[in-house]
Amino acid sequence: MIVQGADRTGIVSAVAAVLARHQANIVSLDQYSDDPLGGAFFQRTVFSLDNLPLVLPEIARDLDKQVKRPYALDYTLRDLSVPLRMAVFASKADHCLLDLLWRHRRGELPVSIPMVISNHPDMAEEVRGFGIPFFHVPSAGPDKSAAEAEHLRLLKGNVDFVVLARYMQILSGSFIEQAGVPIINIHHSFLPAFIGAGPYAKAKERGVKLIGATAHYVTEDLDEGPIIEQDVVRVTHADTAADLMRRGADVERAVLSRAVLWHAEDRVIRSGNHTIVFA
Amino acid sequence: MIVQGADRTGIVSAVAAVLARHQANIVSLDQYSDDPLGGAFFQRTVFSLDNLPLVLPEIARDLDKQVKRPYALDYTLRDLSVPLRMAVFASKADHCLLDLLWRHRRGELPVSIPMVISNHPDMAEEVRGFGIPFFHVPSAGPDKSAAEAEHLRLLKGNVDFVVLARYMQILSGSFIEQAGVPIINIHHSFLPAFIGAGPYAKAKERGVKLIGATAHYVTEDLDEGPIIEQDVVRVTHADTAADLMRRGADVERAVLSRAVLWHAEDRVIRSGNHTIVFA
Amino acid sequence: MIVQGADRTGIVSAVAAVLARHQANIVSLDQYSDDPLGGAFFQRTVFSLDNLPLVLPEIARDLDKQVKRPYALDYTLRDLSVPLRMAVFASKADHCLLDLLWRHRRGELPVSIPMVISNHPDMAEEVRGFGIPFFHVPSAGPDKSAAEAEHLRLLKGNVDFVVLARYMQILSGSFIEQAGVPIINIHHSFLPAFIGAGPYAKAKERGVKLIGATAHYVTEDLDEGPIIEQDVVRVTHADTAADLMRRGADVERAVLSRAVLWHAEDRVIRSGNHTIVFA
Amino acid sequence: MIVQGADRTGIVSAVAAVLARHQANIVSLDQYSDDPLGGAFFQRTVFSLDNLPLVLPEIARDLDKQVKRPYALDYTLRDLSVPLRMAVFASKADHCLLDLLWRHRRGELPVSIPMVISNHPDMAEEVRGFGIPFFHVPSAGPDKSAAEAEHLRLLKGNVDFVVLARYMQILSGSFIEQAGVPIINIHHSFLPAFIGAGPYAKAKERGVKLIGATAHYVTEDLDEGPIIEQDVVRVTHADTAADLMRRGADVERAVLSRAVLWHAEDRVIRSGNHTIVFA
């Protein structure tokens, strides 16, 4: 259960009272208030109950009455034993896609993967080898509307979130809105930032000592959405631009898989342009 | 407020209800249960209240009645605006001692420091320059009982916890018991461990690539108490044993200062031989 | 080219003069002396030459005359364009094995892999899917001599080094000697060390905050050979023993792949019980 | 000795031959070529010699004849037993300044510190307590020319390099040129970058998970000079903007002290807009 809204005295107590009434055993509870005096309030509560599917609607009714209306809070309730359905978008670079598929097969990602969509056909056989449907949707040319329409047909009703695993196409605002599910992107990151094409060559030219990656939710402002996770690796002057790319690929897949895991476990709450991560 | 004990349904609700009744505003709440089905339960709650010193006894009475007795839980209540009193024990190596004093002066450690105790007189002037009393208690020879008796006289009633900042003397079980306050120690750590004297020389001989430090609570089993914090730094074959010691000193003071900060903010709960750290 | 021996004035000059005489262009040169006054000397030199296979024997003759004899140094010469042949030993845990196979297919490891050997048949299909021969050599029971004899038959003349990718069997001293090639092992590492079975459970019990891995060359002293690479990841009290194992598996495969890469590029020089790594 | 220039066959040999002729014992040698086929060449050689001050001019004459002219290379020779003279510029933030002074007193930085210059008088007593001259040079108002003229009078002939330890004033191109010595700056760094005032507030708003620092040489393009060293620390949503600043200050002083150490030991070679760091 995720509860969020304006902080007020008594919220934690009201929420806990509802759960206690239903004999729910609280497994973990993370709570965060961004300002003790009237800031925003966030709470993630994991609880176990014997007949969860049956009792969830009753708990929801109680929460509406005891929490939502009196405290003007939003809440979401989810059965963690039902995995979220994740679509993966990929292009030619396969390191992030394969890392996700591999971790999924090893049981490390609590999601189902109903489809992989790519604008290149190259990975079809590899993906299907994992027992996962692969759809090739070409998207050449400046007009992406046909491709995006096809994407929406495939996604509609079938997925709970989308992961862009080095999908090198820009998504339109209209697509993001119509998709109606969270979209997670991964991109390389540098200290300082290098704008435009060829960032690894520029990083090499400037002699950076760290190569990083950022996983974030996609918003209309490309690469400006709420950050979920970041990490860096150390490089030296002796690393070529190709070495930087390889090290960058390693950190990208590590960061993306952590972000996907946390999203799949409902550990990430969006708030404005940032996230609360109860990792 | 720290609450801990056997996990049962309704604890969170009962605690929150007490706080709500006193109009306490919950600033942060961390909760952890080591097993959803009947494990140990730990909760740290920070709340703000206008007349805290006046109301605390009433809250305690309520907690006794509503939480402690019905749920067989222990709790502690503390006013975070009253800093804990920290004694520092040091020997000749000054890097950990000075780091603590320096951070304290910069306002980074919410403690008061009523005394520094050392078995060497060397640091007297430096410590007093920070406005902190310095006591030289020699402890040569195998019999530490006179020194420990002097330590206990100095500490008794004056401190809330003790930090061993590279204090190179072993404390007797009797001293630990009579001191009656938590004692935090820092020591170097290696992967793998190197037992006995001259660990840096052995680490150099084996060619380790990481040098670490561990901060822990002191128990009768030397260097075996509950771990609070650890960290490592990377070294190479080109680092001499002296370099390893210098890098080790850097990581020791960083780790110790984090452990002291978390202890001072009551973020560390001891449980058996490990800790719950709500960092 | 690797040169090593007792340090003396003039070595670098003598080596460089030989290379200059053959018009070799020095691409990179790393040099290390563990004591300015008469310690051990190590040098790794990468050079490019048009007809390398033809000229190498001549360079070797010159090095014998100008470097080896007058300075009592050992040297090795190798054509980096010829990849080393690597055998992988695995058991049931597949994370290290698959990481190596996957990186190899992506072109990140400059080796050939003539065989994977396992005491379990489980991974046969997966390994062969990478186009790599898989040999199942059972090794139940205390007497490993039949299994080791089979291993030696498979390896003899076919491989340049062996990687134990979580191969959970102890190798006899006789096997190590007869194999006659470097053997690299990966194992979990903790601060402090936890001896014996169930280290993750013990680490959880002690509340460690870091989980690590060490890659090293195998010697008769199990897990005591020269260290090639180490790394750690951060964990918390909220990680279960299963989480610790998963995080440990992640750091194991990262550390092992770096160690293999450096070995394959001749960046690691063994000296006594430690290594010089020109990473 | 630092040698740099266009890479050509025979350079290493020619340099080594000069040193061998003078019976210099090579303690360490690092070499790097940014392209095997005709790129730029960099070499750092540390050697020991009994009468170094007497012999250095002779070695220089030989290098001119045998290396500089035939290979069109530049070289610098320096006696590492003579510490470089470092001036520190500071403002109100004292964490970087004090860290440098403290490490210097502990013998960790092989430099002399003839002066600290600040535009605020606050740190005078503290700095002089370290036995180091302190000069207060106010620089209010938009016209910095009087202050810079005073800076140049103080520096001229007295220092080998300048460190800006959170000196919050912009240096004019004319000052940089007339100072005529390397200037090292430290500044906070974020993934992604946050331009303009209040970067910590913006980082908090975007929910960054890493806070970093970059040490670099100062050029006319503010904060765009060759990078010497970088590092990051992990933060969470629960860190306030004040926490971010404190964590940032910690990483700033660690990064700056490493950059100063490496510069003081001549481990950093500038090339175009990047550096070669033989750390």
Short mmCIF file of N, CA and C in Angstrom, two decimals, chain B residues 121-246:
data_model
loop_
_atom_site.label_atom_id
_atom_site.label_comp_id
_atom_site.label_asym_id
_atom_site.label_seq_id
_atom_site.Cartn_x
_atom_site.Cartn_y
_atom_site.Cartn_z
N PRO B 121 50.22 11.70 26.66
CA PRO B 121 49.94 13.13 26.91
C PRO B 121 50.01 13.98 25.63
N ASP B 122 50.44 13.39 24.52
CA ASP B 122 50.81 14.19 23.34
C ASP B 122 49.73 15.14 22.85
N MET B 123 48.48 14.71 22.89
CA MET B 123 47.44 15.49 22.22
C MET B 123 46.79 16.54 23.15
N ALA B 124 47.33 16.69 24.36
CA ALA B 124 46.66 17.54 25.35
C ALA B 124 46.39 18.95 24.81
N GLU B 125 47.43 19.58 24.30
CA GLU B 125 47.30 20.97 23.88
C GLU B 125 46.31 21.10 22.72
N GLU B 126 46.45 20.19 21.76
CA GLU B 126 45.58 20.23 20.58
C GLU B 126 44.11 20.09 20.99
N VAL B 127 43.84 19.12 21.88
CA VAL B 127 42.45 18.88 22.29
C VAL B 127 41.90 20.08 23.04
N ARG B 128 42.70 20.60 23.97
CA ARG B 128 42.24 21.76 24.76
C ARG B 128 42.03 22.97 23.86
N GLY B 129 42.77 23.04 22.76
CA GLY B 129 42.56 24.13 21.79
C GLY B 129 41.15 24.12 21.22
N PHE B 130 40.49 22.96 21.27
CA PHE B 130 39.09 22.88 20.83
C PHE B 130 38.14 23.22 21.98
N GLY B 131 38.69 23.58 23.15
CA GLY B 131 37.85 23.90 24.29
C GLY B 131 37.32 22.67 25.00
N ILE B 132 38.00 21.55 24.85
CA ILE B 132 37.52 20.29 25.41
C ILE B 132 38.52 19.77 26.45
N PRO B 133 38.03 19.38 27.64
CA PRO B 133 38.93 18.86 28.68
C PRO B 133 39.67 17.62 28.23
N PHE B 134 40.95 17.55 28.59
CA PHE B 134 41.79 16.40 28.22
C PHE B 134 42.34 15.78 29.49
N PHE B 135 42.19 14.48 29.64
CA PHE B 135 42.73 13.78 30.81
C PHE B 135 43.73 12.73 30.37
N HIS B 136 44.93 12.83 30.93
CA HIS B 136 45.96 11.85 30.62
C HIS B 136 45.93 10.75 31.68
N VAL B 137 45.58 9.53 31.27
CA VAL B 137 45.54 8.40 32.20
C VAL B 137 46.51 7.33 31.66
N PRO B 138 47.75 7.30 32.19
CA PRO B 138 48.73 6.33 31.70
C PRO B 138 48.20 4.92 31.95
N SER B 139 48.57 4.01 31.08
CA SER B 139 48.12 2.63 31.34
C SER B 139 49.19 1.64 30.92
N ALA B 140 50.43 1.89 31.33
CA ALA B 140 51.51 0.97 31.00
C ALA B 140 51.38 -0.30 31.84
N GLY B 141 52.06 -1.33 31.42
CA GLY B 141 52.08 -2.57 32.20
C GLY B 141 50.86 -3.41 31.96
N PRO B 142 50.90 -4.66 32.37
CA PRO B 142 49.79 -5.57 32.09
C PRO B 142 48.56 -5.30 32.95
N ASP B 143 48.74 -4.70 34.11
CA ASP B 143 47.59 -4.49 34.99
C ASP B 143 46.92 -3.17 34.68
N LYS B 144 45.74 -3.26 34.07
CA LYS B 144 45.03 -2.04 33.66
C LYS B 144 44.04 -1.58 34.73
N SER B 145 43.99 -2.27 35.87
CA SER B 145 42.87 -2.01 36.78
C SER B 145 42.92 -0.59 37.36
N ALA B 146 44.12 -0.08 37.65
CA ALA B 146 44.20 1.28 38.19
C ALA B 146 43.73 2.28 37.14
N ALA B 147 44.19 2.08 35.91
CA ALA B 147 43.78 2.99 34.83
C ALA B 147 42.26 2.92 34.63
N GLU B 148 41.73 1.71 34.61
CA GLU B 148 40.30 1.57 34.37
C GLU B 148 39.47 2.17 35.51
N ALA B 149 39.99 2.04 36.73
CA ALA B 149 39.28 2.66 37.85
C ALA B 149 39.23 4.18 37.67
N GLU B 150 40.34 4.74 37.23
CA GLU B 150 40.39 6.19 36.97
C GLU B 150 39.43 6.56 35.84
N HIS B 151 39.41 5.75 34.80
CA HIS B 151 38.46 5.99 33.70
C HIS B 151 37.03 6.03 34.22
N LEU B 152 36.69 5.04 35.05
CA LEU B 152 35.32 4.96 35.54
C LEU B 152 34.97 6.18 36.39
N ARG B 153 35.93 6.64 37.23
CA ARG B 153 35.69 7.85 38.02
C ARG B 153 35.37 9.05 37.13
N LEU B 154 36.13 9.16 36.03
CA LEU B 154 35.91 10.29 35.12
C LEU B 154 34.57 10.19 34.39
N LEU B 155 34.25 8.98 33.96
CA LEU B 155 33.06 8.80 33.12
C LEU B 155 31.76 8.87 33.92
N LYS B 156 31.76 8.31 35.15
CA LYS B 156 30.54 8.05 35.91
C LYS B 156 29.61 9.25 35.93
N GLY B 157 28.45 9.11 35.36
CA GLY B 157 27.44 10.16 35.40
C GLY B 157 27.66 11.28 34.40
N ASN B 158 28.81 11.26 33.74
CA ASN B 158 29.15 12.38 32.87
C ASN B 158 28.95 12.13 31.38
N VAL B 159 28.80 10.87 31.00
CA VAL B 159 28.74 10.60 29.55
C VAL B 159 27.63 9.62 29.22
N ASP B 160 27.15 9.72 27.96
CA ASP B 160 26.11 8.81 27.47
C ASP B 160 26.67 7.71 26.59
N PHE B 161 27.82 7.96 25.99
CA PHE B 161 28.50 6.88 25.25
C PHE B 161 29.97 7.23 25.12
N VAL B 162 30.76 6.19 24.80
CA VAL B 162 32.21 6.33 24.69
C VAL B 162 32.62 5.94 23.28
N VAL B 163 33.56 6.69 22.71
CA VAL B 163 34.11 6.33 21.40
C VAL B 163 35.59 6.03 21.55
N LEU B 164 36.00 4.87 21.10
CA LEU B 164 37.42 4.52 21.08
C LEU B 164 37.98 4.93 19.72
N ALA B 165 38.68 6.07 19.70
CA ALA B 165 39.18 6.63 18.46
C ALA B 165 40.63 6.16 18.27
N ARG B 166 40.76 4.91 17.83
CA ARG B 166 42.07 4.27 17.74
C ARG B 166 42.75 4.23 19.11
N TYR B 167 41.97 3.84 20.13
CA TYR B 167 42.52 3.64 21.47
C TYR B 167 43.06 2.23 21.51
N MET B 168 44.36 2.09 21.61
CA MET B 168 44.98 0.81 21.35
C MET B 168 45.07 -0.10 22.57
N GLN B 169 44.22 0.12 23.56
CA GLN B 169 44.24 -0.71 24.76
C GLN B 169 43.00 -1.59 24.79
N ILE B 170 43.17 -2.80 25.29
CA ILE B 170 42.03 -3.70 25.43
C ILE B 170 41.26 -3.35 26.70
N LEU B 171 39.93 -3.33 26.59
CA LEU B 171 39.10 -3.02 27.76
C LEU B 171 38.66 -4.33 28.42
N SER B 172 38.69 -4.36 29.75
CA SER B 172 38.25 -5.57 30.45
C SER B 172 36.73 -5.67 30.43
N GLY B 173 36.24 -6.90 30.55
CA GLY B 173 34.79 -7.10 30.61
C GLY B 173 34.19 -6.36 31.79
N SER B 174 34.94 -6.30 32.87
CA SER B 174 34.45 -5.61 34.06
C SER B 174 34.30 -4.11 33.78
N PHE B 175 35.25 -3.55 33.06
CA PHE B 175 35.16 -2.13 32.73
C PHE B 175 33.93 -1.86 31.87
N ILE B 176 33.75 -2.71 30.83
CA ILE B 176 32.62 -2.51 29.91
C ILE B 176 31.30 -2.55 30.69
N GLU B 177 31.22 -3.48 31.63
CA GLU B 177 29.99 -3.62 32.40
C GLU B 177 29.76 -2.42 33.32
N GLN B 178 30.84 -2.02 34.02
CA GLN B 178 30.67 -0.92 34.96
C GLN B 178 30.46 0.43 34.27
N ALA B 179 31.07 0.58 33.10
CA ALA B 179 30.88 1.85 32.38
C ALA B 179 29.37 2.02 32.09
N GLY B 180 28.71 0.95 31.71
CA GLY B 180 27.26 0.98 31.60
C GLY B 180 26.72 1.83 30.47
N VAL B 181 27.58 2.22 29.56
CA VAL B 181 27.11 3.00 28.40
C VAL B 181 27.65 2.32 27.14
N PRO B 182 27.01 2.56 25.99
CA PRO B 182 27.53 1.97 24.75
C PRO B 182 28.94 2.48 24.45
N ILE B 183 29.78 1.60 23.94
CA ILE B 183 31.15 1.94 23.56
C ILE B 183 31.31 1.59 22.08
N ILE B 184 31.75 2.56 21.30
CA ILE B 184 31.93 2.36 19.85
C ILE B 184 33.41 2.28 19.54
N ASN B 185 33.81 1.30 18.76
CA ASN B 185 35.21 1.14 18.39
C ASN B 185 35.35 1.19 16.87
N ILE B 186 36.53 1.57 16.41
CA ILE B 186 36.83 1.53 14.97
C ILE B 186 38.06 0.67 14.78
N HIS B 187 38.02 -0.24 13.83
CA HIS B 187 39.29 -0.91 13.52
C HIS B 187 39.37 -1.21 12.03
N HIS B 188 40.59 -1.35 11.58
CA HIS B 188 40.84 -1.64 10.17
C HIS B 188 40.26 -3.01 9.84
N SER B 189 39.93 -3.21 8.57
CA SER B 189 39.35 -4.47 8.12
C SER B 189 39.89 -4.78 6.76
N PHE B 190 40.11 -6.06 6.53
CA PHE B 190 40.68 -6.48 5.26
C PHE B 190 39.87 -7.63 4.69
N LEU B 191 39.93 -7.78 3.37
CA LEU B 191 39.37 -8.91 2.64
C LEU B 191 40.53 -9.69 2.07
N PRO B 192 40.90 -10.83 2.49
CA PRO B 192 40.40 -11.52 3.68
C PRO B 192 40.98 -10.89 4.94
N ALA B 193 40.62 -11.43 6.08
CA ALA B 193 41.12 -10.91 7.34
C ALA B 193 42.59 -11.30 7.54
N PHE B 194 43.34 -10.44 8.20
CA PHE B 194 44.71 -10.78 8.57
C PHE B 194 44.81 -10.71 10.08
N ILE B 195 44.99 -11.86 10.68
CA ILE B 195 44.98 -11.95 12.13
C ILE B 195 46.34 -11.53 12.67
N GLY B 196 46.33 -10.94 13.86
CA GLY B 196 47.58 -10.69 14.56
C GLY B 196 48.22 -9.36 14.21
N ALA B 197 49.49 -9.24 14.56
CA ALA B 197 50.19 -7.97 14.44
C ALA B 197 50.56 -7.68 12.98
N GLY B 198 50.73 -6.40 12.68
CA GLY B 198 51.23 -6.00 11.37
C GLY B 198 50.29 -6.32 10.23
N PRO B 199 49.00 -6.03 10.37
CA PRO B 199 48.07 -6.42 9.30
C PRO B 199 48.37 -5.72 7.98
N TYR B 200 48.86 -4.48 8.02
CA TYR B 200 49.12 -3.78 6.76
C TYR B 200 50.26 -4.43 6.00
N ALA B 201 51.28 -4.89 6.73
CA ALA B 201 52.38 -5.59 6.07
C ALA B 201 51.88 -6.89 5.44
N LYS B 202 50.99 -7.58 6.16
CA LYS B 202 50.45 -8.83 5.61
C LYS B 202 49.55 -8.56 4.40
N ALA B 203 48.77 -7.48 4.49
CA ALA B 203 47.90 -7.13 3.38
C ALA B 203 48.74 -6.79 2.15
N LYS B 204 49.84 -6.11 2.37
CA LYS B 204 50.76 -5.77 1.27
C LYS B 204 51.34 -7.05 0.67
N GLU B 205 51.75 -7.95 1.53
CA GLU B 205 52.34 -9.23 1.10
C GLU B 205 51.37 -10.04 0.23
N ARG B 206 50.09 -10.00 0.61
CA ARG B 206 49.08 -10.77 -0.11
C ARG B 206 48.56 -10.00 -1.33
N GLY B 207 48.89 -8.72 -1.38
CA GLY B 207 48.47 -7.94 -2.54
C GLY B 207 47.00 -7.60 -2.56
N VAL B 208 46.42 -7.24 -1.41
CA VAL B 208 45.00 -6.91 -1.40
C VAL B 208 44.74 -5.67 -2.25
N LYS B 209 43.52 -5.57 -2.75
CA LYS B 209 43.14 -4.46 -3.62
C LYS B 209 42.17 -3.51 -2.93
N LEU B 210 41.72 -3.88 -1.73
CA LEU B 210 40.79 -3.03 -0.96
C LEU B 210 41.26 -2.97 0.49
N ILE B 211 41.16 -1.79 1.08
CA ILE B 211 41.49 -1.58 2.50
C ILE B 211 40.21 -1.05 3.15
N GLY B 212 39.82 -1.62 4.29
CA GLY B 212 38.55 -1.22 4.86
C GLY B 212 38.62 -0.86 6.33
N ALA B 213 37.48 -0.45 6.85
CA ALA B 213 37.36 -0.16 8.27
C ALA B 213 35.95 -0.54 8.73
N THR B 214 35.86 -0.93 9.98
CA THR B 214 34.59 -1.34 10.58
C THR B 214 34.39 -0.61 11.90
N ALA B 215 33.23 0.02 12.06
CA ALA B 215 32.86 0.62 13.35
C ALA B 215 31.83 -0.31 13.98
N HIS B 216 32.03 -0.62 15.26
CA HIS B 216 31.14 -1.58 15.92
C HIS B 216 31.02 -1.24 17.40
N TYR B 217 30.00 -1.79 18.03
CA TYR B 217 29.88 -1.68 19.47
C TYR B 217 30.83 -2.65 20.12
N VAL B 218 31.39 -2.24 21.25
CA VAL B 218 32.35 -3.09 21.94
C VAL B 218 31.61 -4.07 22.83
N THR B 219 31.99 -5.34 22.72
CA THR B 219 31.51 -6.37 23.63
C THR B 219 32.75 -7.04 24.22
N GLU B 220 32.53 -8.00 25.06
CA GLU B 220 33.70 -8.66 25.67
C GLU B 220 34.55 -9.36 24.63
N ASP B 221 33.92 -9.84 23.53
CA ASP B 221 34.69 -10.45 22.46
C ASP B 221 35.30 -9.35 21.61
N LEU B 222 36.55 -9.13 21.79
CA LEU B 222 37.25 -8.03 21.12
C LEU B 222 36.99 -8.05 19.62
N ASP B 223 36.59 -6.92 19.09
CA ASP B 223 36.38 -6.77 17.65
C ASP B 223 35.31 -7.70 17.09
N GLU B 224 34.44 -8.18 17.94
CA GLU B 224 33.41 -9.09 17.46
C GLU B 224 32.01 -8.55 17.71
N GLY B 225 31.88 -7.34 18.16
CA GLY B 225 30.58 -6.78 18.52
C GLY B 225 29.77 -6.39 17.30
N PRO B 226 28.52 -5.98 17.52
CA PRO B 226 27.61 -5.63 16.42
C PRO B 226 28.16 -4.51 15.54
N ILE B 227 28.15 -4.74 14.24
CA ILE B 227 28.71 -3.79 13.29
C ILE B 227 27.74 -2.64 13.04
N ILE B 228 28.26 -1.42 13.08
CA ILE B 228 27.43 -0.24 12.78
C ILE B 228 27.63 0.20 11.34
N GLU B 229 28.90 0.28 10.91
CA GLU B 229 29.17 0.79 9.57
C GLU B 229 30.51 0.25 9.10
N GLN B 230 30.63 0.10 7.77
CA GLN B 230 31.87 -0.35 7.16
C GLN B 230 32.07 0.37 5.84
N ASP B 231 33.30 0.46 5.41
CA ASP B 231 33.58 1.00 4.08
C ASP B 231 34.98 0.55 3.65
N VAL B 232 35.26 0.70 2.38
CA VAL B 232 36.57 0.32 1.84
C VAL B 232 37.06 1.39 0.87
N VAL B 233 38.37 1.39 0.62
CA VAL B 233 38.95 2.17 -0.46
C VAL B 233 39.83 1.25 -1.29
N ARG B 234 40.02 1.62 -2.53
CA ARG B 234 40.78 0.81 -3.48
C ARG B 234 42.27 1.14 -3.38
N VAL B 235 43.12 0.14 -3.38
CA VAL B 235 44.57 0.34 -3.40
C VAL B 235 45.15 -0.53 -4.52
N THR B 236 46.43 -0.29 -4.83
CA THR B 236 47.07 -1.07 -5.89
C THR B 236 48.42 -1.60 -5.40
N HIS B 237 49.04 -2.41 -6.25
CA HIS B 237 50.36 -2.95 -5.92
C HIS B 237 51.38 -1.83 -5.71
N ALA B 238 51.14 -0.66 -6.30
CA ALA B 238 52.12 0.42 -6.18
C ALA B 238 52.03 1.14 -4.85
N ASP B 239 50.99 0.88 -4.08
CA ASP B 239 50.89 1.49 -2.76
C ASP B 239 51.81 0.75 -1.79
N THR B 240 52.63 1.49 -1.10
CA THR B 240 53.51 0.89 -0.09
C THR B 240 52.69 0.57 1.16
N ALA B 241 53.29 -0.17 2.09
CA ALA B 241 52.58 -0.44 3.34
C ALA B 241 52.22 0.88 4.03
N ALA B 242 53.08 1.89 3.91
CA ALA B 242 52.78 3.20 4.49
C ALA B 242 51.58 3.84 3.79
N ASP B 243 51.51 3.70 2.46
CA ASP B 243 50.34 4.21 1.73
C ASP B 243 49.07 3.51 2.21
N LEU B 244 49.16 2.19 2.38
CA LEU B 244 47.98 1.45 2.84
C LEU B 244 47.51 1.99 4.18
N MET B 245 48.47 2.27 5.08
CA MET B 245 48.09 2.79 6.39
C MET B 245 47.42 4.15 6.27
N ARG B 246 47.95 5.00 5.38
CA ARG B 246 47.36 6.33 5.20
C ARG B 246 45.96 6.22 4.61
#
